[in-house]
Amino acid sequence: MDDTSPKRKIHVPILTRVEGEGALNIVLGRDSIQRVELNIYEPPRFFEAFLQGRNHNEVADITARICGICPIAYQMTAIQAMESAWGIQISESIYRLRRLMYFAEWIESHGLHIHLLHAPDFFGCASGLELAKKEPVAVQRGLKLKKIGNQVLELLGGRAIHPISLAVGGFFRLPRREELLQLVPQFEWGLEASIAMVRWIGGFAFPEFHSPTTYVALQCPQEYAIMKGVIASSDGATVDVGKYEQCFYEEHVEHSTALHAHRVGNPLPYQVGPMARVHLSFDQLSPTVRELAEEIGWTLPSFNPYHSIIARGLELVQAFQEGLDILKSFEPKVQARVAYETSEASGCSATEAPRGLIYHRYDLDQSGHVSRAKIVPPTSQNQRQIERDLVKILPSLLSETDENIARRCETVIRNYDPCISCATHFLKVRRTKGVE
Amino acid sequence: MLRLVVGVGSPHGADQVGWTVVDRLKARRLDDATYIKVANPIDVLDCLGECDELILVDAVHGLTPKTIQCWKWPNQQITDGADGGSHGLGIVQVLELAGELQLLPKRVMIIGIGVEQGRVSETWMPSQEAEIDAIVEEVETLYA
């Protein structure tokens, strides 16, 4: 088949059940894949540019607006970067409370994605609504799990959407102990419900699909890494967060308004997110979670991206179990916020957003205003791996109808729970046939 | 009767109309309804509880700006025309899901307030108190 051969062009103009808007363009020859492009067309939002000149106290509020699903990831990474710049040390108690807040975001995001966005694919359902007809108990469970995440964010953050309590040096306000203890019953229920959820997921029929990749995530020997650690990869390399920009870079591609992330000196894509975290920090998961993985027969390594729903489910159990410990043990008789002085400095941080590694760096002036900002969201790092998965799966779909190809490709993309709005770019599919 | 009035929106521009109207209704304290604000329609599901009546107040594109329309749910007109987008579920999808899960109260009403396309970044609302007051009073009569 040469370039003059008839081609099938598949264009999915709007991807469904993903966060944000993007399209998928596929050009197929008679028996070959000629082009696969994840086309993120949400307009660039220029957050990095309009952070310039802003006071550091505004950064958390501004970056939270990047995403309504994962504002904590943006706020926490930004605040940690500025604390790093000025050498601010927070207490262990404040760190644990922030970790609980981060877990709440995972609970909300994972709970929603698993039940309403991802699980429908395993039941042949086009939507969460269809799944609700088949699996009403599971969908109700998902909604209740998500609600618990919201409740924690409302308590710790002041409100569930774009919380306002996180501050450089700690929190603007700490919850009272009795407020935290009121959440214990919900977390006890959430722990049992999430364990049941993983068993439910374990019964899914997973498509056979093997797509080797390099997993990249934070890794910390003391805990399941979310907010600190080194950046580790499954090929054995580790790098300090401070050297992220020496080892990773972004480039613009014509077909997407999102930047594509690369590793320096390595042309292959890499993958961030729950699969990467579970692979790189399996030993730091609780015994309950590890036993649950064994119980459902999930063994590592796994390079089946459809298994990401298992990884997400296990993380949900970890979040409830560890969150329960924090709720029960937190003693709020600590200083909410440590004092600090601004200076001309630069600082960076990486944390684990629900969808994977997120990196921020800020250059700050003497008065604490931002002179330069850099933000690398998870989805821009996963885009190349998503395209690679699509290229890998398409040969097995060539005999399918356009509609089926589009549907299967969307399931591949949803494995990554991509957040297009965060990446400022993503997916929708329309398919046409003709001669290019 | 337990009435739940939910403003759907955000703090930004014309999209804040649902929140503002609900704030004003709550301040008037003319009934013992529960008033809440949500940014994501799916969060309506968290609030349904034991209410007998659900009233949703939201900005709507397609209506003449600053006019009000009321729909009783279920309503084929807004079901057919709904486009919830891909960033979460829209109000119609959320109501359908709530219905499927038998979470909806017997009476559900959607009150739409017309806003202009592309006016999200502008602030016609708080600066024009008289217009807001008129909208609030009209909304109140719709479910009184």
PDB file of N, CA and C in Angstrom, chain A residues 247-331:
ATOM      1  N   CYS A 247      15.871  16.546  33.026  1.00  0.00           N
ATOM      2  CA  CYS A 247      15.623  15.180  32.552  1.00  0.00           C
ATOM      3  C   CYS A 247      14.355  15.049  31.716  1.00  0.00           C
ATOM      4  N   PHE A 248      13.484  16.032  31.829  1.00  0.00           N
ATOM      5  CA  PHE A 248      12.225  15.997  31.083  1.00  0.00           C
ATOM      6  C   PHE A 248      12.059  17.335  30.378  1.00  0.00           C
ATOM      7  N   TYR A 249      11.451  17.303  29.212  1.00  0.00           N
ATOM      8  CA  TYR A 249      11.166  18.566  28.528  1.00  0.00           C
ATOM      9  C   TYR A 249       9.855  18.433  27.763  1.00  0.00           C
ATOM     10  N   GLU A 250       9.298  19.572  27.391  1.00  0.00           N
ATOM     11  CA  GLU A 250       8.043  19.571  26.641  1.00  0.00           C
ATOM     12  C   GLU A 250       8.265  20.193  25.271  1.00  0.00           C
ATOM     13  N   GLU A 251       7.478  19.736  24.313  1.00  0.00           N
ATOM     14  CA  GLU A 251       7.552  20.347  22.995  1.00  0.00           C
ATOM     15  C   GLU A 251       6.144  20.491  22.420  1.00  0.00           C
ATOM     16  N   HIS A 252       6.014  21.463  21.558  1.00  0.00           N
ATOM     17  CA  HIS A 252       4.722  21.676  20.923  1.00  0.00           C
ATOM     18  C   HIS A 252       4.609  20.787  19.700  1.00  0.00           C
ATOM     19  N   VAL A 253       3.431  20.222  19.487  1.00  0.00           N
ATOM     20  CA  VAL A 253       3.171  19.464  18.265  1.00  0.00           C
ATOM     21  C   VAL A 253       2.019  20.151  17.532  1.00  0.00           C
ATOM     22  N   GLU A 254       2.019  20.006  16.243  1.00  0.00           N
ATOM     23  CA  GLU A 254       1.081  20.769  15.429  1.00  0.00           C
ATOM     24  C   GLU A 254      -0.378  20.414  15.703  1.00  0.00           C
ATOM     25  N   HIS A 255      -0.617  19.140  16.024  1.00  0.00           N
ATOM     26  CA  HIS A 255      -2.006  18.693  16.108  1.00  0.00           C
ATOM     27  C   HIS A 255      -2.630  18.884  17.485  1.00  0.00           C
ATOM     28  N   SER A 256      -1.937  19.522  18.413  1.00  0.00           N
ATOM     29  CA  SER A 256      -2.493  19.635  19.755  1.00  0.00           C
ATOM     30  C   SER A 256      -2.093  20.950  20.395  1.00  0.00           C
ATOM     31  N   THR A 257      -3.030  21.513  21.158  1.00  0.00           N
ATOM     32  CA  THR A 257      -2.661  22.713  21.905  1.00  0.00           C
ATOM     33  C   THR A 257      -1.992  22.346  23.224  1.00  0.00           C
ATOM     34  N   ALA A 258      -1.909  21.049  23.518  1.00  0.00           N
ATOM     35  CA  ALA A 258      -1.181  20.601  24.705  1.00  0.00           C
ATOM     36  C   ALA A 258       0.253  20.268  24.320  1.00  0.00           C
ATOM     37  N   LEU A 259       1.156  20.597  25.213  1.00  0.00           N
ATOM     38  CA  LEU A 259       2.543  20.223  24.970  1.00  0.00           C
ATOM     39  C   LEU A 259       2.712  18.730  25.186  1.00  0.00           C
ATOM     40  N   HIS A 260       3.666  18.141  24.502  1.00  0.00           N
ATOM     41  CA  HIS A 260       4.008  16.731  24.706  1.00  0.00           C
ATOM     42  C   HIS A 260       5.281  16.652  25.535  1.00  0.00           C
ATOM     43  N   ALA A 261       5.277  15.819  26.559  1.00  0.00           N
ATOM     44  CA  ALA A 261       6.452  15.698  27.417  1.00  0.00           C
ATOM     45  C   ALA A 261       7.353  14.557  26.941  1.00  0.00           C
ATOM     46  N   HIS A 262       8.638  14.769  27.098  1.00  0.00           N
ATOM     47  CA  HIS A 262       9.652  13.778  26.707  1.00  0.00           C
ATOM     48  C   HIS A 262      10.678  13.639  27.826  1.00  0.00           C
ATOM     49  N   ARG A 263      11.368  12.482  27.801  1.00  0.00           N
ATOM     50  CA  ARG A 263      12.562  12.342  28.638  1.00  0.00           C
ATOM     51  C   ARG A 263      13.783  12.721  27.798  1.00  0.00           C
ATOM     52  N   VAL A 264      14.683  13.438  28.382  1.00  0.00           N
ATOM     53  CA  VAL A 264      15.894  13.823  27.659  1.00  0.00           C
ATOM     54  C   VAL A 264      16.684  12.561  27.291  1.00  0.00           C
ATOM     55  N   GLY A 265      17.017  12.453  26.030  1.00  0.00           N
ATOM     56  CA  GLY A 265      17.836  11.334  25.582  1.00  0.00           C
ATOM     57  C   GLY A 265      17.093  10.032  25.422  1.00  0.00           C
ATOM     58  N   ASN A 266      15.775  10.074  25.522  1.00  0.00           N
ATOM     59  CA  ASN A 266      15.000   8.842  25.372  1.00  0.00           C
ATOM     60  C   ASN A 266      13.775   9.144  24.505  1.00  0.00           C
ATOM     61  N   PRO A 267      13.746   8.623  23.300  1.00  0.00           N
ATOM     62  CA  PRO A 267      12.661   8.991  22.387  1.00  0.00           C
ATOM     63  C   PRO A 267      11.326   8.324  22.721  1.00  0.00           C
ATOM     64  N   LEU A 268      11.336   7.321  23.585  1.00  0.00           N
ATOM     65  CA  LEU A 268      10.096   6.585  23.849  1.00  0.00           C
ATOM     66  C   LEU A 268       9.205   7.330  24.840  1.00  0.00           C
ATOM     67  N   PRO A 269       7.911   7.204  24.685  1.00  0.00           N
ATOM     68  CA  PRO A 269       7.012   7.845  25.651  1.00  0.00           C
ATOM     69  C   PRO A 269       7.096   7.165  27.015  1.00  0.00           C
ATOM     70  N   TYR A 270       6.581   7.851  27.997  1.00  0.00           N
ATOM     71  CA  TYR A 270       6.491   7.257  29.333  1.00  0.00           C
ATOM     72  C   TYR A 270       5.089   7.479  29.865  1.00  0.00           C
ATOM     73  N   GLN A 271       4.797   6.842  30.977  1.00  0.00           N
ATOM     74  CA  GLN A 271       3.432   6.886  31.501  1.00  0.00           C
ATOM     75  C   GLN A 271       3.442   7.279  32.965  1.00  0.00           C
ATOM     76  N   VAL A 272       2.564   8.203  33.329  1.00  0.00           N
ATOM     77  CA  VAL A 272       2.367   8.570  34.731  1.00  0.00           C
ATOM     78  C   VAL A 272       0.940   8.191  35.136  1.00  0.00           C
ATOM     79  N   GLY A 273       0.685   8.189  36.446  1.00  0.00           N
ATOM     80  CA  GLY A 273      -0.670   7.907  36.906  1.00  0.00           C
ATOM     81  C   GLY A 273      -0.725   6.697  37.830  1.00  0.00           C
ATOM     82  N   PRO A 274      -1.940   6.215  38.089  1.00  0.00           N
ATOM     83  CA  PRO A 274      -2.101   5.119  39.067  1.00  0.00           C
ATOM     84  C   PRO A 274      -1.308   3.858  38.723  1.00  0.00           C
ATOM     85  N   MET A 275      -1.265   3.490  37.449  1.00  0.00           N
ATOM     86  CA  MET A 275      -0.487   2.290  37.088  1.00  0.00           C
ATOM     87  C   MET A 275       0.984   2.491  37.436  1.00  0.00           C
ATOM     88  N   ALA A 276       1.509   3.660  37.142  1.00  0.00           N
ATOM     89  CA  ALA A 276       2.911   3.950  37.450  1.00  0.00           C
ATOM     90  C   ALA A 276       3.137   3.934  38.955  1.00  0.00           C
ATOM     91  N   ARG A 277       2.232   4.557  39.677  1.00  0.00           N
ATOM     92  CA  ARG A 277       2.407   4.631  41.141  1.00  0.00           C
ATOM     93  C   ARG A 277       2.369   3.247  41.779  1.00  0.00           C
ATOM     94  N   VAL A 278       1.379   2.456  41.377  1.00  0.00           N
ATOM     95  CA  VAL A 278       1.255   1.136  41.992  1.00  0.00           C
ATOM     96  C   VAL A 278       2.483   0.282  41.667  1.00  0.00           C
ATOM     97  N   HIS A 279       2.962   0.383  40.435  1.00  0.00           N
ATOM     98  CA  HIS A 279       4.142  -0.414  40.082  1.00  0.00           C
ATOM     99  C   HIS A 279       5.379   0.036  40.847  1.00  0.00           C
ATOM    100  N   LEU A 280       5.544   1.342  41.007  1.00  0.00           N
ATOM    101  CA  LEU A 280       6.783   1.839  41.614  1.00  0.00           C
ATOM    102  C   LEU A 280       6.723   1.897  43.136  1.00  0.00           C
ATOM    103  N   SER A 281       5.541   1.802  43.686  1.00  0.00           N
ATOM    104  CA  SER A 281       5.419   1.910  45.153  1.00  0.00           C
ATOM    105  C   SER A 281       4.521   0.818  45.719  1.00  0.00           C
ATOM    106  N   PHE A 282       4.509  -0.326  45.093  1.00  0.00           N
ATOM    107  CA  PHE A 282       3.616  -1.395  45.572  1.00  0.00           C
ATOM    108  C   PHE A 282       3.930  -1.763  47.019  1.00  0.00           C
ATOM    109  N   ASP A 283       5.224  -1.774  47.364  1.00  0.00           N
ATOM    110  CA  ASP A 283       5.608  -2.168  48.718  1.00  0.00           C
ATOM    111  C   ASP A 283       5.168  -1.158  49.767  1.00  0.00           C
ATOM    112  N   GLN A 284       4.873   0.050  49.337  1.00  0.00           N
ATOM    113  CA  GLN A 284       4.437   1.064  50.291  1.00  0.00           C
ATOM    114  C   GLN A 284       2.918   1.072  50.465  1.00  0.00           C
ATOM    115  N   LEU A 285       2.214   0.296  49.672  1.00  0.00           N
ATOM    116  CA  LEU A 285       0.772   0.156  49.904  1.00  0.00           C
ATOM    117  C   LEU A 285       0.553  -0.649  51.181  1.00  0.00           C
ATOM    118  N   SER A 286      -0.592  -0.466  51.797  1.00  0.00           N
ATOM    119  CA  SER A 286      -0.860  -1.178  53.051  1.00  0.00           C
ATOM    120  C   SER A 286      -0.982  -2.672  52.788  1.00  0.00           C
ATOM    121  N   PRO A 287      -0.738  -3.493  53.818  1.00  0.00           N
ATOM    122  CA  PRO A 287      -0.924  -4.937  53.636  1.00  0.00           C
ATOM    123  C   PRO A 287      -2.321  -5.285  53.133  1.00  0.00           C
ATOM    124  N   THR A 288      -3.321  -4.556  53.612  1.00  0.00           N
ATOM    125  CA  THR A 288      -4.702  -4.808  53.158  1.00  0.00           C
ATOM    126  C   THR A 288      -4.800  -4.653  51.646  1.00  0.00           C
ATOM    127  N   VAL A 289      -4.197  -3.601  51.133  1.00  0.00           N
ATOM    128  CA  VAL A 289      -4.291  -3.318  49.696  1.00  0.00           C
ATOM    129  C   VAL A 289      -3.514  -4.374  48.908  1.00  0.00           C
ATOM    130  N   ARG A 290      -2.330  -4.709  49.394  1.00  0.00           N
ATOM    131  CA  ARG A 290      -1.526  -5.698  48.668  1.00  0.00           C
ATOM    132  C   ARG A 290      -2.218  -7.066  48.661  1.00  0.00           C
ATOM    133  N   GLU A 291      -2.822  -7.418  49.803  1.00  0.00           N
ATOM    134  CA  GLU A 291      -3.539  -8.700  49.862  1.00  0.00           C
ATOM    135  C   GLU A 291      -4.755  -8.683  48.940  1.00  0.00           C
ATOM    136  N   LEU A 292      -5.374  -7.518  48.840  1.00  0.00           N
ATOM    137  CA  LEU A 292      -6.542  -7.401  47.961  1.00  0.00           C
ATOM    138  C   LEU A 292      -6.134  -7.604  46.500  1.00  0.00           C
ATOM    139  N   ALA A 293      -4.994  -7.040  46.137  1.00  0.00           N
ATOM    140  CA  ALA A 293      -4.496  -7.235  44.764  1.00  0.00           C
ATOM    141  C   ALA A 293      -4.259  -8.719  44.500  1.00  0.00           C
ATOM    142  N   GLU A 294      -3.686  -9.382  45.498  1.00  0.00           N
ATOM    143  CA  GLU A 294      -3.421 -10.817  45.350  1.00  0.00           C
ATOM    144  C   GLU A 294      -4.737 -11.602  45.278  1.00  0.00           C
ATOM    145  N   GLU A 295      -5.695 -11.179  46.120  1.00  0.00           N
ATOM    146  CA  GLU A 295      -6.992 -11.880  46.166  1.00  0.00           C
ATOM    147  C   GLU A 295      -7.701 -11.866  44.808  1.00  0.00           C
ATOM    148  N   ILE A 296      -7.620 -10.747  44.120  1.00  0.00           N
ATOM    149  CA  ILE A 296      -8.315 -10.672  42.823  1.00  0.00           C
ATOM    150  C   ILE A 296      -7.431 -11.190  41.676  1.00  0.00           C
ATOM    151  N   GLY A 297      -6.224 -11.615  42.035  1.00  0.00           N
ATOM    152  CA  GLY A 297      -5.372 -12.247  41.033  1.00  0.00           C
ATOM    153  C   GLY A 297      -4.619 -11.295  40.137  1.00  0.00           C
ATOM    154  N   TRP A 298      -4.403 -10.077  40.652  1.00  0.00           N
ATOM    155  CA  TRP A 298      -3.668  -9.100  39.832  1.00  0.00           C
ATOM    156  C   TRP A 298      -2.197  -9.164  40.179  1.00  0.00           C
ATOM    157  N   THR A 299      -1.384  -9.488  39.222  1.00  0.00           N
ATOM    158  CA  THR A 299       0.048  -9.592  39.458  1.00  0.00           C
ATOM    159  C   THR A 299       0.794  -8.516  38.661  1.00  0.00           C
ATOM    160  N   LEU A 300       1.883  -8.066  39.245  1.00  0.00           N
ATOM    161  CA  LEU A 300       2.727  -7.056  38.612  1.00  0.00           C
ATOM    162  C   LEU A 300       4.003  -7.711  38.098  1.00  0.00           C
ATOM    163  N   PRO A 301       4.607  -7.222  37.052  1.00  0.00           N
ATOM    164  CA  PRO A 301       4.162  -6.034  36.328  1.00  0.00           C
ATOM    165  C   PRO A 301       3.005  -6.323  35.391  1.00  0.00           C
ATOM    166  N   SER A 302       2.219  -5.292  35.176  1.00  0.00           N
ATOM    167  CA  SER A 302       1.152  -5.369  34.189  1.00  0.00           C
ATOM    168  C   SER A 302       1.327  -4.206  33.219  1.00  0.00           C
ATOM    169  N   PHE A 303       1.273  -4.512  31.967  1.00  0.00           N
ATOM    170  CA  PHE A 303       1.333  -3.454  30.945  1.00  0.00           C
ATOM    171  C   PHE A 303       0.047  -3.435  30.125  1.00  0.00           C
ATOM    172  N   ASN A 304      -1.009  -3.906  30.767  1.00  0.00           N
ATOM    173  CA  ASN A 304      -2.335  -3.803  30.152  1.00  0.00           C
ATOM    174  C   ASN A 304      -2.992  -2.517  30.661  1.00  0.00           C
ATOM    175  N   PRO A 305      -3.107  -1.492  29.828  1.00  0.00           N
ATOM    176  CA  PRO A 305      -3.639  -0.217  30.333  1.00  0.00           C
ATOM    177  C   PRO A 305      -5.074  -0.309  30.847  1.00  0.00           C
ATOM    178  N   TYR A 306      -5.802  -1.351  30.428  1.00  0.00           N
ATOM    179  CA  TYR A 306      -7.158  -1.514  30.955  1.00  0.00           C
ATOM    180  C   TYR A 306      -7.129  -1.829  32.457  1.00  0.00           C
ATOM    181  N   HIS A 307      -5.974  -2.299  32.939  1.00  0.00           N
ATOM    182  CA  HIS A 307      -5.855  -2.600  34.363  1.00  0.00           C
ATOM    183  C   HIS A 307      -5.761  -1.331  35.217  1.00  0.00           C
ATOM    184  N   SER A 308      -5.735  -0.185  34.576  1.00  0.00           N
ATOM    185  CA  SER A 308      -5.628   1.048  35.364  1.00  0.00           C
ATOM    186  C   SER A 308      -6.803   1.197  36.320  1.00  0.00           C
ATOM    187  N   ILE A 309      -7.939   0.613  35.983  1.00  0.00           N
ATOM    188  CA  ILE A 309      -9.095   0.717  36.884  1.00  0.00           C
ATOM    189  C   ILE A 309      -8.837  -0.076  38.167  1.00  0.00           C
ATOM    190  N   ILE A 310      -8.031  -1.138  38.051  1.00  0.00           N
ATOM    191  CA  ILE A 310      -7.645  -1.882  39.257  1.00  0.00           C
ATOM    192  C   ILE A 310      -6.725  -1.005  40.119  1.00  0.00           C
ATOM    193  N   ALA A 311      -5.724  -0.403  39.460  1.00  0.00           N
ATOM    194  CA  ALA A 311      -4.788   0.445  40.199  1.00  0.00           C
ATOM    195  C   ALA A 311      -5.531   1.579  40.894  1.00  0.00           C
ATOM    196  N   ARG A 312      -6.475   2.179  40.179  1.00  0.00           N
ATOM    197  CA  ARG A 312      -7.251   3.272  40.765  1.00  0.00           C
ATOM    198  C   ARG A 312      -8.060   2.774  41.971  1.00  0.00           C
ATOM    199  N   GLY A 313      -8.611   1.578  41.823  1.00  0.00           N
ATOM    200  CA  GLY A 313      -9.400   1.002  42.910  1.00  0.00           C
ATOM    201  C   GLY A 313      -8.548   0.721  44.135  1.00  0.00           C
ATOM    202  N   LEU A 314      -7.360   0.167  43.921  1.00  0.00           N
ATOM    203  CA  LEU A 314      -6.469  -0.103  45.053  1.00  0.00           C
ATOM    204  C   LEU A 314      -6.064   1.200  45.748  1.00  0.00           C
ATOM    205  N   GLU A 315      -5.842   2.227  44.964  1.00  0.00           N
ATOM    206  CA  GLU A 315      -5.480   3.517  45.566  1.00  0.00           C
ATOM    207  C   GLU A 315      -6.632   4.099  46.386  1.00  0.00           C
ATOM    208  N   LEU A 316      -7.837   3.801  45.963  1.00  0.00           N
ATOM    209  CA  LEU A 316      -8.997   4.277  46.717  1.00  0.00           C
ATOM    210  C   LEU A 316      -9.026   3.608  48.103  1.00  0.00           C
ATOM    211  N   VAL A 317      -8.730   2.316  48.126  1.00  0.00           N
ATOM    212  CA  VAL A 317      -8.681   1.605  49.411  1.00  0.00           C
ATOM    213  C   VAL A 317      -7.568   2.204  50.283  1.00  0.00           C
ATOM    214  N   GLN A 318      -6.404   2.427  49.686  1.00  0.00           N
ATOM    215  CA  GLN A 318      -5.293   3.025  50.427  1.00  0.00           C
ATOM    216  C   GLN A 318      -5.691   4.382  50.991  1.00  0.00           C
ATOM    217  N   ALA A 319      -6.375   5.169  50.189  1.00  0.00           N
ATOM    218  CA  ALA A 319      -6.775   6.518  50.613  1.00  0.00           C
ATOM    219  C   ALA A 319      -7.718   6.455  51.813  1.00  0.00           C
ATOM    220  N   PHE A 320      -8.684   5.561  51.761  1.00  0.00           N
ATOM    221  CA  PHE A 320      -9.624   5.461  52.885  1.00  0.00           C
ATOM    222  C   PHE A 320      -8.924   4.910  54.128  1.00  0.00           C
ATOM    223  N   GLN A 321      -8.081   3.911  53.944  1.00  0.00           N
ATOM    224  CA  GLN A 321      -7.455   3.295  55.107  1.00  0.00           C
ATOM    225  C   GLN A 321      -6.498   4.276  55.794  1.00  0.00           C
ATOM    226  N   GLU A 322      -5.638   4.892  55.010  1.00  0.00           N
ATOM    227  CA  GLU A 322      -4.686   5.825  55.610  1.00  0.00           C
ATOM    228  C   GLU A 322      -5.400   7.088  56.079  1.00  0.00           C
ATOM    229  N   GLY A 323      -6.394   7.513  55.318  1.00  0.00           N
ATOM    230  CA  GLY A 323      -7.159   8.693  55.722  1.00  0.00           C
ATOM    231  C   GLY A 323      -7.858   8.472  57.049  1.00  0.00           C
ATOM    232  N   LEU A 324      -8.342   7.285  57.259  1.00  0.00           N
ATOM    233  CA  LEU A 324      -9.006   6.945  58.526  1.00  0.00           C
ATOM    234  C   LEU A 324      -8.021   7.082  59.683  1.00  0.00           C
ATOM    235  N   ASP A 325      -6.803   6.613  59.486  1.00  0.00           N
ATOM    236  CA  ASP A 325      -5.775   6.744  60.533  1.00  0.00           C
ATOM    237  C   ASP A 325      -5.515   8.214  60.844  1.00  0.00           C
ATOM    238  N   ILE A 326      -5.437   9.032  59.811  1.00  0.00           N
ATOM    239  CA  ILE A 326      -5.159  10.456  60.036  1.00  0.00           C
ATOM    240  C   ILE A 326      -6.324  11.113  60.770  1.00  0.00           C
ATOM    241  N   LEU A 327      -7.534  10.783  60.362  1.00  0.00           N
ATOM    242  CA  LEU A 327      -8.710  11.366  61.019  1.00  0.00           C
ATOM    243  C   LEU A 327      -8.726  11.039  62.513  1.00  0.00           C
ATOM    244  N   LYS A 328      -8.393   9.815  62.825  1.00  0.00           N
ATOM    245  CA  LYS A 328      -8.469   9.384  64.229  1.00  0.00           C
ATOM    246  C   LYS A 328      -7.328   9.943  65.065  1.00  0.00           C
ATOM    247  N   SER A 329      -6.192  10.171  64.453  1.00  0.00           N
ATOM    248  CA  SER A 329      -5.016  10.519  65.252  1.00  0.00           C
ATOM    249  C   SER A 329      -4.651  11.995  65.208  1.00  0.00           C
ATOM    250  N   PHE A 330      -5.248  12.764  64.313  1.00  0.00           N
ATOM    251  CA  PHE A 330      -4.796  14.150  64.173  1.00  0.00           C
ATOM    252  C   PHE A 330      -5.124  14.960  65.419  1.00  0.00           C
ATOM    253  N   GLU A 331      -4.133  15.631  65.893  1.00  0.00           N
ATOM    254  CA  GLU A 331      -4.299  16.487  67.062  1.00  0.00           C
ATOM    255  C   GLU A 331      -4.088  17.932  66.614  1.00  0.00           C
TER     256      GLU A 331
END
